[in-house]
mmCIF file of C-alpha atoms and ligand atoms in Angstrom:
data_model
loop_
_atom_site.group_PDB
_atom_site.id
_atom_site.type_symbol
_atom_site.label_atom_id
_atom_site.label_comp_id
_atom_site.label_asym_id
_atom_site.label_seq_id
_atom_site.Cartn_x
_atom_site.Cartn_y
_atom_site.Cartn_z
ATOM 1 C CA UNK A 21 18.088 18.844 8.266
ATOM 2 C CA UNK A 22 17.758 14.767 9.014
ATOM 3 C CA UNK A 23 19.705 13.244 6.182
ATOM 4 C CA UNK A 24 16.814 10.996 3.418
ATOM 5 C CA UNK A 25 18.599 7.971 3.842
ATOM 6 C CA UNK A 26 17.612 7.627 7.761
ATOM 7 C CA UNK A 27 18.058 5.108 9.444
ATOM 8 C CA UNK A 28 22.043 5.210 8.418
ATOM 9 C CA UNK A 29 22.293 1.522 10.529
ATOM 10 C CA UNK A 30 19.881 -0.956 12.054
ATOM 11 C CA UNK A 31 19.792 -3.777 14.334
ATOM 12 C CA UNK A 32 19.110 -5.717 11.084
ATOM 13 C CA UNK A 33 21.959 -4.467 9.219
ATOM 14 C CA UNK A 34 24.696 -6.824 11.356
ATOM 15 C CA UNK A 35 25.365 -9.982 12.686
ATOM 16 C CA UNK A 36 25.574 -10.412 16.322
ATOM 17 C CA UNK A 37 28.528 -10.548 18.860
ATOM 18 C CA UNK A 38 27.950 -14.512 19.176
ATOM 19 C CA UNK A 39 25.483 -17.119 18.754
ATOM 20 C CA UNK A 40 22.444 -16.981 21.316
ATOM 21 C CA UNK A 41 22.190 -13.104 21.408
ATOM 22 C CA UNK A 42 20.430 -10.593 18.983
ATOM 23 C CA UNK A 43 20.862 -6.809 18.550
ATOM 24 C CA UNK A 44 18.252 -5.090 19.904
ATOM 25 C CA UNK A 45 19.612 -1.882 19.757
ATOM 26 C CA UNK A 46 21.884 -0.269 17.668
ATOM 27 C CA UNK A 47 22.868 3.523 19.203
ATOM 28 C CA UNK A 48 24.932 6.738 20.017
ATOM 29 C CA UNK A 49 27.874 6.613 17.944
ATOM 30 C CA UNK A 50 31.541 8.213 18.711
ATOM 31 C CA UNK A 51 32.105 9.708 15.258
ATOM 32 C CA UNK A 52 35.675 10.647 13.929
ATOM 33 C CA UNK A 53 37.910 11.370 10.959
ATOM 34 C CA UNK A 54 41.483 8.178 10.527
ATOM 35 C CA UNK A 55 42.408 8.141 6.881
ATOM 36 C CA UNK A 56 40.509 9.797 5.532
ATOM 37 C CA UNK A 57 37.151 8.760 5.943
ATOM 38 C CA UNK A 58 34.433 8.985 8.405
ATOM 39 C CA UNK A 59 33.908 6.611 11.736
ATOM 40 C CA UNK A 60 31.472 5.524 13.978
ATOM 41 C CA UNK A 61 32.261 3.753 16.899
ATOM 42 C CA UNK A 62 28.714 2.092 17.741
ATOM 43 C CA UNK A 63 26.898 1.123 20.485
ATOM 44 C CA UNK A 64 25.465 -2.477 20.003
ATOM 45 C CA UNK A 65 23.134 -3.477 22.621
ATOM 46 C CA UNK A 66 22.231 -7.125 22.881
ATOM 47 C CA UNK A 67 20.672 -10.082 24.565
ATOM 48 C CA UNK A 68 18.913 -13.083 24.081
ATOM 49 C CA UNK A 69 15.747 -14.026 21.905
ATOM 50 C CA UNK A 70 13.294 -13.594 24.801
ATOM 51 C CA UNK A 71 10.590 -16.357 25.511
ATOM 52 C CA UNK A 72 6.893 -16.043 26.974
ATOM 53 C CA UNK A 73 6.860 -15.509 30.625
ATOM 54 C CA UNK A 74 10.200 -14.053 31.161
ATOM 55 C CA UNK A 75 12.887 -11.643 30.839
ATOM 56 C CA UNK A 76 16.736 -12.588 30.023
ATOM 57 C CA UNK A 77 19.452 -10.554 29.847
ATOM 58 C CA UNK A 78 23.685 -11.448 29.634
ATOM 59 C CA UNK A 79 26.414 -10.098 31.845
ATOM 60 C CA UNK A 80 29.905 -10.379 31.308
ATOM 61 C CA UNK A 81 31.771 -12.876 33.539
ATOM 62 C CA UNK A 82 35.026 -12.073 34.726
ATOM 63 C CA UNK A 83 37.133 -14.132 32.143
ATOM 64 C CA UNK A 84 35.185 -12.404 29.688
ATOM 65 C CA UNK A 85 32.651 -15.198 28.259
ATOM 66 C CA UNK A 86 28.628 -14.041 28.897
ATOM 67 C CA UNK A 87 25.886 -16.269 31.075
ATOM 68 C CA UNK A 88 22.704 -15.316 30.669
ATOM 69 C CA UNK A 89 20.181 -14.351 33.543
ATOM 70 C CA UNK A 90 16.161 -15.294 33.131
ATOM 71 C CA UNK A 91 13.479 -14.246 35.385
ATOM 72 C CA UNK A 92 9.918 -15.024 35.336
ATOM 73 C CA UNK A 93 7.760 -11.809 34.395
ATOM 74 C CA UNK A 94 4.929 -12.826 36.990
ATOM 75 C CA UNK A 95 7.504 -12.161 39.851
ATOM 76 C CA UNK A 96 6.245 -9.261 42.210
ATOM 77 C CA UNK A 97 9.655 -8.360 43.149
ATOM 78 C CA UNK A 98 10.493 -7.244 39.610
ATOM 79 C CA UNK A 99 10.265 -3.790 38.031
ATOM 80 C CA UNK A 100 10.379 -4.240 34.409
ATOM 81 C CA UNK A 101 8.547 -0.168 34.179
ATOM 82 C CA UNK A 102 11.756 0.715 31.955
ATOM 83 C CA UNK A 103 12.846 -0.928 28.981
ATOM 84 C CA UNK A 104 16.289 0.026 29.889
ATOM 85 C CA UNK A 105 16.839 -1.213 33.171
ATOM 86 C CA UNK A 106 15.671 -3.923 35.214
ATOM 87 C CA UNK A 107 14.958 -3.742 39.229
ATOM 88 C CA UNK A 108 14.719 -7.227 41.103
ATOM 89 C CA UNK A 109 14.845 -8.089 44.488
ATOM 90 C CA UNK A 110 16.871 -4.649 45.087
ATOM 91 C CA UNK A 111 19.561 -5.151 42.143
ATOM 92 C CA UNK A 112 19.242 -2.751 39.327
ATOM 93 C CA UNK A 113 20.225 -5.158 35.930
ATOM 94 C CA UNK A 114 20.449 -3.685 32.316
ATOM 95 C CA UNK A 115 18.522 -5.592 30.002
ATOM 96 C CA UNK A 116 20.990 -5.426 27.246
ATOM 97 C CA UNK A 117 24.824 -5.945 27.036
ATOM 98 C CA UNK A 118 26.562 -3.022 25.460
ATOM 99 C CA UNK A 119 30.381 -3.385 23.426
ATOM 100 C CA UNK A 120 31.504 -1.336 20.996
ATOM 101 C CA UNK A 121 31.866 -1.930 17.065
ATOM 102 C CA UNK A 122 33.621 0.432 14.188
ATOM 103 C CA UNK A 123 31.841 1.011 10.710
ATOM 104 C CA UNK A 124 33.273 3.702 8.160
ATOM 105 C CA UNK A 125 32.468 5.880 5.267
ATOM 106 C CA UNK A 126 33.646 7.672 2.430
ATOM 107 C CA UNK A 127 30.463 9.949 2.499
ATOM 108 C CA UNK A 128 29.326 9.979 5.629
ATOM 109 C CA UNK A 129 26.010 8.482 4.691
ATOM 110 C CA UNK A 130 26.781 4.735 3.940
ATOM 111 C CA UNK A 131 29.007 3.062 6.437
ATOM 112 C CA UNK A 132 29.943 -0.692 6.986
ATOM 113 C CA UNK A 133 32.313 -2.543 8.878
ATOM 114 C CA UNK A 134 35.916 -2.720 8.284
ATOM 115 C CA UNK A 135 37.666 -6.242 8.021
ATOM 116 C CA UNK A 136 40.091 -5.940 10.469
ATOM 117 C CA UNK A 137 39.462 -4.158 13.183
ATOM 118 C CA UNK A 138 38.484 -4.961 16.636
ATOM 119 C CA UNK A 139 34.936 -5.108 18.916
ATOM 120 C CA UNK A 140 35.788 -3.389 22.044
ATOM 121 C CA UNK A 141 34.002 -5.342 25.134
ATOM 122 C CA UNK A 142 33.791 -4.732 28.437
ATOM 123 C CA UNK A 143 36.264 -5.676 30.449
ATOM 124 C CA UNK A 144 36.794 -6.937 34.331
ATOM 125 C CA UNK A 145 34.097 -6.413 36.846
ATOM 126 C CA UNK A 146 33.641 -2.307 36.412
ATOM 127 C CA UNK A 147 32.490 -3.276 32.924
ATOM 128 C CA UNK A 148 30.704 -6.664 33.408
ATOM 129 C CA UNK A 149 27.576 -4.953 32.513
ATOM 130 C CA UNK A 150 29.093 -3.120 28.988
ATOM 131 C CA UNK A 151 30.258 -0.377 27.323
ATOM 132 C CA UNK A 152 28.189 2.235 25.976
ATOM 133 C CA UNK A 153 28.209 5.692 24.048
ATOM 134 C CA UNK A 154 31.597 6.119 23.592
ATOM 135 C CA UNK A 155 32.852 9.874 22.813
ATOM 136 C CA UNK A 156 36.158 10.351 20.535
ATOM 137 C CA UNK A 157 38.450 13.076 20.623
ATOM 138 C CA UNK A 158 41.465 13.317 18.421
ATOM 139 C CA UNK A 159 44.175 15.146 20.298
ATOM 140 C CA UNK A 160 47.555 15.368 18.171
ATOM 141 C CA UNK A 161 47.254 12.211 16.495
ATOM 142 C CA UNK A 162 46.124 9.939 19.344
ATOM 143 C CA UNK A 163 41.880 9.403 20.184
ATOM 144 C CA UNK A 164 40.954 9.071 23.848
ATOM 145 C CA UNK A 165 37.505 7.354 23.794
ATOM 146 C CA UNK A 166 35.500 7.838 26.983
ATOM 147 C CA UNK A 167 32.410 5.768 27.345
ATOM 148 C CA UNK A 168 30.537 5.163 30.204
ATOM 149 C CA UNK A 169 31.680 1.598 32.096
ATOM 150 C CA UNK A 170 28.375 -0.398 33.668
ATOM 151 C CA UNK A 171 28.036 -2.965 36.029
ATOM 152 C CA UNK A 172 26.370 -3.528 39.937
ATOM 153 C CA UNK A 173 28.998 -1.210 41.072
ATOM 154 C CA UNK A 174 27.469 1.555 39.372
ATOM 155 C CA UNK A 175 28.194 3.836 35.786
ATOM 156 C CA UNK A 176 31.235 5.530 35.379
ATOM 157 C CA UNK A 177 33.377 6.433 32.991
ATOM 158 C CA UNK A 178 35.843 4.753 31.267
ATOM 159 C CA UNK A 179 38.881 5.853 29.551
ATOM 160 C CA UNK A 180 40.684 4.269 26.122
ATOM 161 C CA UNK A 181 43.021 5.651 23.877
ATOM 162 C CA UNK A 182 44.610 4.503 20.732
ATOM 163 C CA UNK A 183 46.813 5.730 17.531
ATOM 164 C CA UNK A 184 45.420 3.174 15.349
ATOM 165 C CA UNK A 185 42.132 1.504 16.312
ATOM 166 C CA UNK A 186 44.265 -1.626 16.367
ATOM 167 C CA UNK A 187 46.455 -1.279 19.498
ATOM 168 C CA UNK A 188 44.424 0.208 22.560
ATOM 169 C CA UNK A 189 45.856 1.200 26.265
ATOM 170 C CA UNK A 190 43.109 0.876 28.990
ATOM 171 C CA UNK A 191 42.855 3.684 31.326
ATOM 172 C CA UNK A 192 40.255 2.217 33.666
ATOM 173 C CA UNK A 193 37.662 4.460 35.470
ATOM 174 C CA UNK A 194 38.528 8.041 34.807
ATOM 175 C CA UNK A 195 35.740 9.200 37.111
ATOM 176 C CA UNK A 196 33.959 6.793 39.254
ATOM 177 C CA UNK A 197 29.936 6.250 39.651
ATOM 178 C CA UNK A 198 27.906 8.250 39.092
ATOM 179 C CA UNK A 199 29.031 9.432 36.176
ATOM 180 C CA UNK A 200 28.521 9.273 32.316
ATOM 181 C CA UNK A 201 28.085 11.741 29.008
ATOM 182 C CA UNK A 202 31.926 12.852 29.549
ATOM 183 C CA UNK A 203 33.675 14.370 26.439
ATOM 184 C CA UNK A 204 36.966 15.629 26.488
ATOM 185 C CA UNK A 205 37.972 18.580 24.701
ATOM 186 C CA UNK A 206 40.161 18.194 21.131
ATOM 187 C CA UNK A 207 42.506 20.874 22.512
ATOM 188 C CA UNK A 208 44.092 21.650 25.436
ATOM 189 C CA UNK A 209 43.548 25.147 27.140
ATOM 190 C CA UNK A 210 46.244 27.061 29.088
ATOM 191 C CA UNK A 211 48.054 24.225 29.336
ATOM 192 C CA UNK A 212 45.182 22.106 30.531
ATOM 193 C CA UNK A 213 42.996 19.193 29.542
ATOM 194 C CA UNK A 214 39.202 20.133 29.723
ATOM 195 C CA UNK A 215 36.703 17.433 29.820
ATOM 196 C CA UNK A 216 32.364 17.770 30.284
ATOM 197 C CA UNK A 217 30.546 15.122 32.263
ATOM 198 C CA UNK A 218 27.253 14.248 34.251
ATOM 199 C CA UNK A 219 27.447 12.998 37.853
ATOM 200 C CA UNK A 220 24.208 12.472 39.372
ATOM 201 C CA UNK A 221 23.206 12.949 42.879
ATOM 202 C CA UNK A 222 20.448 10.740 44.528
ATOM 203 C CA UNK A 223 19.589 12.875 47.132
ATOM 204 C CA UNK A 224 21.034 16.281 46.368
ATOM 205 C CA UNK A 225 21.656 18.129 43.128
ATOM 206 C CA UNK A 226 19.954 16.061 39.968
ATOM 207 C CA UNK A 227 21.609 15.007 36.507
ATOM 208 C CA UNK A 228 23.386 17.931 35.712
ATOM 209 C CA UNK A 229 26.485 18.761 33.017
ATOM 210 C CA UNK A 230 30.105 19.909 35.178
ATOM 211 C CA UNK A 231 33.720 20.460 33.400
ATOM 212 C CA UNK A 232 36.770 19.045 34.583
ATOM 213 C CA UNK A 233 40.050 19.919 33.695
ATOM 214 C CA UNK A 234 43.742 17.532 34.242
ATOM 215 C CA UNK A 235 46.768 18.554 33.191
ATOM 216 C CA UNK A 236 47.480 14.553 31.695
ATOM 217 C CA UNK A 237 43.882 13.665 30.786
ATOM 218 C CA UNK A 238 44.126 10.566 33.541
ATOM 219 C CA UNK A 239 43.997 12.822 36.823
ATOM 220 C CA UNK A 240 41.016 15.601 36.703
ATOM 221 C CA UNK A 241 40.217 18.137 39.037
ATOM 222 C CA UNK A 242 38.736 21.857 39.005
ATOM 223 C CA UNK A 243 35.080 20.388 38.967
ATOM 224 C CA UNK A 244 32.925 23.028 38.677
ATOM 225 C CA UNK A 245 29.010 22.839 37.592
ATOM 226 C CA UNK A 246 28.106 24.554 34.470
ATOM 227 C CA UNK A 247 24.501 23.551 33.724
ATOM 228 C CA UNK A 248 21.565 22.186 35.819
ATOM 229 C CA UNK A 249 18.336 20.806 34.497
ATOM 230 C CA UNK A 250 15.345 22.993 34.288
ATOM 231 C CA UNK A 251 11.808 23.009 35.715
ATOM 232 C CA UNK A 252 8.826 22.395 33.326
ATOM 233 C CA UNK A 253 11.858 22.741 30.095
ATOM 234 C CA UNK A 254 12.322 19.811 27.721
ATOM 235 C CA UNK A 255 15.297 19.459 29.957
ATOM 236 C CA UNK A 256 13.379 19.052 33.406
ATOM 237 C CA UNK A 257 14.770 15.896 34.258
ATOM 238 C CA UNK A 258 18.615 15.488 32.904
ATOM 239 C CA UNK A 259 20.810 16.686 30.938
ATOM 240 C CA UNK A 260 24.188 15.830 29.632
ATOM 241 C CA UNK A 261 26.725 16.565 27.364
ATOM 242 C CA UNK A 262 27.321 14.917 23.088
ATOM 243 C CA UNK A 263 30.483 14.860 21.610
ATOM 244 C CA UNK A 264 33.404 16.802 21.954
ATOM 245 C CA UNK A 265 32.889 20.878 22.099
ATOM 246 C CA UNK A 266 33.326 22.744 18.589
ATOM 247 C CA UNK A 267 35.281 25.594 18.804
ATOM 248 C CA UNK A 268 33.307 28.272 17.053
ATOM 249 C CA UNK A 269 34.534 32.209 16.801
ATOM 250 C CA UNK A 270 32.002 33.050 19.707
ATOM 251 C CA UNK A 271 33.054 30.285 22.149
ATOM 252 C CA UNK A 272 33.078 26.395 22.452
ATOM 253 C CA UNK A 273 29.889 25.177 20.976
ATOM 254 C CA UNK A 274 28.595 22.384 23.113
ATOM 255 C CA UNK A 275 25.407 20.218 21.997
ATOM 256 C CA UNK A 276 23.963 18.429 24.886
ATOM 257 C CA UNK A 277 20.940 15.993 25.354
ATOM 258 C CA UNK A 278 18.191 16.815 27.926
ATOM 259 C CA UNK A 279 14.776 14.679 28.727
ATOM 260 C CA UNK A 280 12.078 15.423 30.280
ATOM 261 C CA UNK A 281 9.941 13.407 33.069
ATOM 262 C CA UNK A 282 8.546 11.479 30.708
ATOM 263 C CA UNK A 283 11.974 10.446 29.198
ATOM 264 C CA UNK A 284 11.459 12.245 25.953
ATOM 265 C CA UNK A 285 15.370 13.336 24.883
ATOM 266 C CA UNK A 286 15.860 16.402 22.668
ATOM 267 C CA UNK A 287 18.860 17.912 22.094
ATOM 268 C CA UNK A 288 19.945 21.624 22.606
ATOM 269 C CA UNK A 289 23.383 23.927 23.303
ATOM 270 C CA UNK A 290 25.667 25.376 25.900
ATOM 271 C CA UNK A 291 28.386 28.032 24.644
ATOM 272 C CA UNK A 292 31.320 28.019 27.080
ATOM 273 C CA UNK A 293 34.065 31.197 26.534
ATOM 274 C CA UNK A 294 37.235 30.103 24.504
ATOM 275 C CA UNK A 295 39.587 31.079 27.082
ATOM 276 C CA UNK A 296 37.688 30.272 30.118
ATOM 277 C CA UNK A 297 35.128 27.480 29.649
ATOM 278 C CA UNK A 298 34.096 27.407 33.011
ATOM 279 C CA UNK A 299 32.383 30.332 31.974
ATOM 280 C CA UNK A 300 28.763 29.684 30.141
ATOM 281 C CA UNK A 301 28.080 32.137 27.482
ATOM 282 C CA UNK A 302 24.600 31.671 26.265
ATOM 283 C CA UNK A 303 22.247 28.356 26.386
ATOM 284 C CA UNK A 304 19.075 27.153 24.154
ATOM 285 C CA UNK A 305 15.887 27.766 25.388
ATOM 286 C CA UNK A 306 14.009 25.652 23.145
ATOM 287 C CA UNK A 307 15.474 22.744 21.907
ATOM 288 C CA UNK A 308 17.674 22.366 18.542
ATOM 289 C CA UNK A 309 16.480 18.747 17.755
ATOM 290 C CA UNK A 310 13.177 17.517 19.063
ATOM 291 C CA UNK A 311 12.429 13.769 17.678
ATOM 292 C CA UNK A 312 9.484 14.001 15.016
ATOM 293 C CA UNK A 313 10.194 11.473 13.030
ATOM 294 C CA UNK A 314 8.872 7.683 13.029
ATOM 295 C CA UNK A 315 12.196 6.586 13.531
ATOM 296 C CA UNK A 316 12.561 8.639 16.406
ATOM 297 C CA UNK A 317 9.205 8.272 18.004
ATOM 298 C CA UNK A 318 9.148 4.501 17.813
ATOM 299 C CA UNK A 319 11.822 2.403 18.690
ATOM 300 C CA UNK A 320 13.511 0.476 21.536
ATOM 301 C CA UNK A 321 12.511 3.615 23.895
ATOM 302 C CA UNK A 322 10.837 5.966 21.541
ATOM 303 C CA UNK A 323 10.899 9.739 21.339
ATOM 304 C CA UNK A 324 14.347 9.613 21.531
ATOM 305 C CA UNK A 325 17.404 11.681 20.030
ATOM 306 C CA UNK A 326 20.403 11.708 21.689
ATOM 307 C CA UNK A 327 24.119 12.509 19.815
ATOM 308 C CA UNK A 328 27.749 11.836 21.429
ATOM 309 C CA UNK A 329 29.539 12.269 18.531
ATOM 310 C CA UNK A 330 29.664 14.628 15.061
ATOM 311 C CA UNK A 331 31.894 15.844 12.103
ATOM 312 C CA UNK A 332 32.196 19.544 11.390
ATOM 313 C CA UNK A 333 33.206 21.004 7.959
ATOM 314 C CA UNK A 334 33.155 24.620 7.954
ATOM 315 C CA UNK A 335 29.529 26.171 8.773
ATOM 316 C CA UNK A 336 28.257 22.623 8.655
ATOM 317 C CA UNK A 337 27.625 20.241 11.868
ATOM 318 C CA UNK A 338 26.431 16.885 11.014
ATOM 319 C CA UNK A 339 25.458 15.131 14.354
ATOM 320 C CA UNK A 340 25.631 11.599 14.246
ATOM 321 C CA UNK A 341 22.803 10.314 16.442
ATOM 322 C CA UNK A 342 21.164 7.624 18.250
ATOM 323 C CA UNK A 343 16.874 7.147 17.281
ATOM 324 C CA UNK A 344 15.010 5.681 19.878
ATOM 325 C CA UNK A 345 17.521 3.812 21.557
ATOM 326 C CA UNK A 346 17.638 1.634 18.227
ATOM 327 C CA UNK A 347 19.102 3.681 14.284
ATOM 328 C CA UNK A 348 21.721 5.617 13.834
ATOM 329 C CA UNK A 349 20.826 8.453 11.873
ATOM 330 C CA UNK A 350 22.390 11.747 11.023
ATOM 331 C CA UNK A 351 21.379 15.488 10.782
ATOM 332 C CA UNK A 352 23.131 18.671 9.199
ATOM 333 C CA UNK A 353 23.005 22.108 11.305
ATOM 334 C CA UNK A 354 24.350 25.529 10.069
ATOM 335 C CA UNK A 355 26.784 26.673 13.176
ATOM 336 C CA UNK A 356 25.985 29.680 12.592
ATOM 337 C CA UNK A 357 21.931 29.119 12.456
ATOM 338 C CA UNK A 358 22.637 27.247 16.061
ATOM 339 C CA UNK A 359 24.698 30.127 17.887
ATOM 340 C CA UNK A 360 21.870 32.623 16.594
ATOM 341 C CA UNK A 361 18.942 30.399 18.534
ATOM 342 C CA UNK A 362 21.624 30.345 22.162
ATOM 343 C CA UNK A 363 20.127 33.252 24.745
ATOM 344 C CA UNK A 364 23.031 34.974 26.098
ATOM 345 C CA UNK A 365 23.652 34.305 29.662
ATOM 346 C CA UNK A 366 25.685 37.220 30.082
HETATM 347 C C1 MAN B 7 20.371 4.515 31.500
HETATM 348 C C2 MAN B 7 20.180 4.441 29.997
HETATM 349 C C3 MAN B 7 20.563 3.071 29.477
HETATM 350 C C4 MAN B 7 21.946 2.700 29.951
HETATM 351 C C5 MAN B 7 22.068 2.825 31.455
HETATM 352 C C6 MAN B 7 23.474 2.620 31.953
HETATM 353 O O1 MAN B 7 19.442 3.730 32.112
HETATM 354 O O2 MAN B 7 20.972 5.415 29.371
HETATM 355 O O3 MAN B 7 20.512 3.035 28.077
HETATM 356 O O4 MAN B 7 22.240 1.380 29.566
HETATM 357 O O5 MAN B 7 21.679 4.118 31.856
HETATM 358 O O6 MAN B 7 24.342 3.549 31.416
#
């Protein structure tokens, strides 16, 4: 059930990093409980008012200060098919510049920012292109925030952590490019870190969901493939994994996103064993989450719902989630109502 107050945030709804850039997208939240209320940790996807007759975007330079890249439309070397991503001359480019920014809640429905607190930015030249979709998991007091780390060198995925949202230790690249959607488990299992995420093959293999495992959450091993995508599904072209697996009586209950070849995102479920999650229980056929809604279908790249983060509260899941690549916007599931849909695999 989509919560009546969708869109929770909009571009609108907050002033830009810096003078010269506007939000153009506002997405895919990290979502987790610090004194008692509700966080998001949101993506914030900028660049700058864009003129007639060309495309701009900003990178990070090294130092950390942004210049800002134009190119005229009318330039046959340039591939402007996704709204996304640019291709020129070669180079792939992102059109907007990604950091990070905290809003939280009593309620989980209204949410503003926090005096306070930092942005996070990208930083050095593994990040020069941003930070996106950052996943939170809160293990023993301390929240490890992967997010996937852009720039020419490729996606990977980065690694924060921090007690108090103040103070943060950077990791660097826990697992180079290609590789995004990673989301570490909130508990360890025999003894072990467990962590989900996406590599993608060029040539070989496709966009598919693997699980790690490190016994200090900096060093992972044990890769193993757990789900590929699936011809002429909802989930035909890539899949990977939301926020961090719910443990649930019948296994760990893992929402993922999938699109399709036409880069429609939906969202369904993996169940991995408790004791063994390299071991996949039962997966959706048909999708949990499909996106319906105006919101959804219309946007910075429409038909579009994708999670990374929720809260759970018994029987109830509320997925925080990102609307056409522009609103965050929330939806309540019954755990129970989304194990019953899973076809055993067993
Ligand atoms: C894809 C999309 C974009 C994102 C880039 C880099 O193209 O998910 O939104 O910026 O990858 O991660």
């Amino acid at each position: 059930m989509r919560f009546a107050e969708n869109p929770l945030l909009s571009p609108s709804d907050l002033n830009p990093s810096q003078e010269g850039l506007e939000i153009a997208c506002l997405l895919n939240p990290g979502v987790f409980r610090y004194q008692g209320k509700i966080w998001l940790i949101v993506r914030v996807a900028e660049r700058p008012p864009q003129r007639e007759g060309f495309i701009s975007f900003p990178i990070l330079k090294p130092e950390g200060s942004i210049a800002i890249i134009e190119l005229p439309t009318g330039d046959p070397t340039l591939d402007l098919s996704d709204p996304r991503v640019i291709n020129y001359q070669g180079a792939d480019y992102l059109t907007t510049l990604s950091h990070l920014r905290l809003f939280c809640s009593d309620d989980g429905v209204h949410f503003s920012e926090p005096k306070g607190y930092p942005k996070l930015v990208g930083d050095g030249d593994l990040e020069a292109y941003g930070i996106e979709d950052c996943r939170v998991a809160q293990i023993k007091g301390r929240y490890y925030l992967t997010y996937t780390a852009v720039s020419s060198n490729g996606v990977g995925v980065g690694l924060r952590t921090t007690g108090d949202w103040l103070h943060f230790e950077k990791h660097g690249l826990i697992l180079p490019p290609h590789n995004k959607d990673c989301a570490i488990f909130e508990e360890q299992i025999n003894g072990y870190y467990y962590a989900l995420h996406r590599p993608s093959s060029v040539e070989l293999g496709g966009n598919y969901i693997w699980l790690a495992r490190s016994p200090d959450s900096l060093h992972w091993g044990g890769h193993k493939l757990l789900a590929t995508t699936r011809k002429g599904s909802w989930d035909s072209a890539r899949i990977g994994g939301g926020g961090a697996p719910v443990k649930t009586e019948a296994g760990w209950l893992c929402i993922y996103h999938g699109a399709d070849s036409q880069n429609r995102y939906c969202l369904g479920a993996l169940l991995l064993d408790l004791q063994d999650p390299y071991k996949v229980l039962a997966r959706s056929m048909e999708p949990i989450m499909t996106p319906t809604t105006a919101y959804e279908l219309n946007g910075f790249l429409g038909q579009v719902v994708f999670t990374n983060g929720h809260v759970v509260e018994g029987d109830k899941l509320t997925i925080y989630y990102g609307a056409a690549d522009m609103f965050v916007c929330a939806a309540q599931f019954s755990i129970r109502e989304v194990l019953a849909q899973l076809t055993s695999l067993q």
